[in-house]
mmCIF file of C-alpha atoms in Angstrom:
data_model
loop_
_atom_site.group_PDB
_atom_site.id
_atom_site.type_symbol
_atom_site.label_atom_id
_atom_site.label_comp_id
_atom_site.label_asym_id
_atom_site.label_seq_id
_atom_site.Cartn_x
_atom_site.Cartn_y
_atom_site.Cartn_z
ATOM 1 C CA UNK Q 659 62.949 11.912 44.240
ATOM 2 C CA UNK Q 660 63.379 12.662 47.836
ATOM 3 C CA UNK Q 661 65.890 10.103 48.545
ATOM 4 C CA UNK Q 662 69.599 10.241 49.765
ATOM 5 C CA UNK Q 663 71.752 11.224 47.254
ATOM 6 C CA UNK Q 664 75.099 9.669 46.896
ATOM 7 C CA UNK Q 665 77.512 12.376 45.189
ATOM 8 C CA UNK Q 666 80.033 9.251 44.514
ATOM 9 C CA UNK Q 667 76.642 7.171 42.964
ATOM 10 C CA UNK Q 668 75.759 9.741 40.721
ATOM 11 C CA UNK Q 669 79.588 11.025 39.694
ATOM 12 C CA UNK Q 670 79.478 7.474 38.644
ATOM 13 C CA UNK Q 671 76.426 7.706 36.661
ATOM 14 C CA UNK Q 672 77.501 11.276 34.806
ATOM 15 C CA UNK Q 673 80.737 10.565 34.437
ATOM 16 C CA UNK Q 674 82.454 12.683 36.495
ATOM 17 C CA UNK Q 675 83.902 13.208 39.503
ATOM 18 C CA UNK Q 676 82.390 13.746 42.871
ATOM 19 C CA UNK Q 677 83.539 17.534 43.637
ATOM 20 C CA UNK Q 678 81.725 18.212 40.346
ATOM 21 C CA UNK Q 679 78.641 16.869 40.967
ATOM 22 C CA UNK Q 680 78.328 18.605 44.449
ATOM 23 C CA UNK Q 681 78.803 22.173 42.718
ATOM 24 C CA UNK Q 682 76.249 21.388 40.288
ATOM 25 C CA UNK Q 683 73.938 20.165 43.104
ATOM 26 C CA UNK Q 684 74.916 24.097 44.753
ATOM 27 C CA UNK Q 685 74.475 26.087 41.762
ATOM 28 C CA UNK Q 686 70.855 24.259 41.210
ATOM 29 C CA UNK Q 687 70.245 24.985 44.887
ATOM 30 C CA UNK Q 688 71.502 28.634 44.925
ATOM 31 C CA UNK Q 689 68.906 28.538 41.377
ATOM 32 C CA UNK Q 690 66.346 27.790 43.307
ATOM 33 C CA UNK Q 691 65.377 24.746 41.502
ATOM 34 C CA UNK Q 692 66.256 22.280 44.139
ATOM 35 C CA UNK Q 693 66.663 22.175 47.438
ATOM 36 C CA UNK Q 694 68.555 19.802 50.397
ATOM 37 C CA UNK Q 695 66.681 18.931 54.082
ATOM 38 C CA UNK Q 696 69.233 17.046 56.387
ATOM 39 C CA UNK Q 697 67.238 13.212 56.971
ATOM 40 C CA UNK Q 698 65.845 13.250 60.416
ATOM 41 C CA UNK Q 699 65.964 10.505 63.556
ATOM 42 C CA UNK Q 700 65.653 10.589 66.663
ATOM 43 C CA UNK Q 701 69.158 9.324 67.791
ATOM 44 C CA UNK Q 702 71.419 12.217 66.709
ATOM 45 C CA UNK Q 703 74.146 9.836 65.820
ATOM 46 C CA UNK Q 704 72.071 8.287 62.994
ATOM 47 C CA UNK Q 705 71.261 11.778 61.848
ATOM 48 C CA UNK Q 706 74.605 12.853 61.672
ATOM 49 C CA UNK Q 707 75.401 9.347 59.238
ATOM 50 C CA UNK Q 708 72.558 9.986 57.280
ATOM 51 C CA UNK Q 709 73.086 12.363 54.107
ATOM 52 C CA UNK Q 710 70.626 14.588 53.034
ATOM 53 C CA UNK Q 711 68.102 14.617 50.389
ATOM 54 C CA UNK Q 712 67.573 16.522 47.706
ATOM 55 C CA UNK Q 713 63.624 17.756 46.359
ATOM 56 C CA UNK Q 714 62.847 19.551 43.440
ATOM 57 C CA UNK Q 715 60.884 22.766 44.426
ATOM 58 C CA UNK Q 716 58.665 22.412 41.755
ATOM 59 C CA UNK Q 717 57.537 18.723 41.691
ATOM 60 C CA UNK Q 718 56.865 19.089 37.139
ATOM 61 C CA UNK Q 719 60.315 19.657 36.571
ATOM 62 C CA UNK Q 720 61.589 16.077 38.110
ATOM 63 C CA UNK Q 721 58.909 14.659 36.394
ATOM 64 C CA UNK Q 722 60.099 16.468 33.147
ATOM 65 C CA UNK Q 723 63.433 14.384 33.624
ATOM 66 C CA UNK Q 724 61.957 11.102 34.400
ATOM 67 C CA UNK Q 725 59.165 10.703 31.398
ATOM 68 C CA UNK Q 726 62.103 12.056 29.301
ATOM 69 C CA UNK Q 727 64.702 9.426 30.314
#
């Protein structure tokens, strides 16, 4: 929760590919159930390499998924 996401990591983890995962990741953001802040620095240049992170908007639905699995 709150940590940089890897489309490629988690592809790897579903089982499918990474274009997939990154519309799923939209739809859930355009759903209003997540949402993506770019990580911040104060040397642009390591912003810009960083990827951004994902949060849930309401914190009892990620914890839904992680007492589950």
């Amino acid at each position: 929760m709150g940590s940089e996401i890897s489309y490629h990591e988690l592809a790897q983890i579903v089982g499918s590919d990474d274009k997939t995962v990154h519309k799923y990741i939209d739809l859930l953001e355009q759903a209003f159930v997540v949402f993506r802040l770019p990580a911040l620095n104060r040397n642009v240049r390591n912003e810009i390499k960083k990827g951004k992170k994902v949060y849930f908007y309401d914190c009892g639905i990620s914890q839904c998924y992680y007492w589950r699995f």
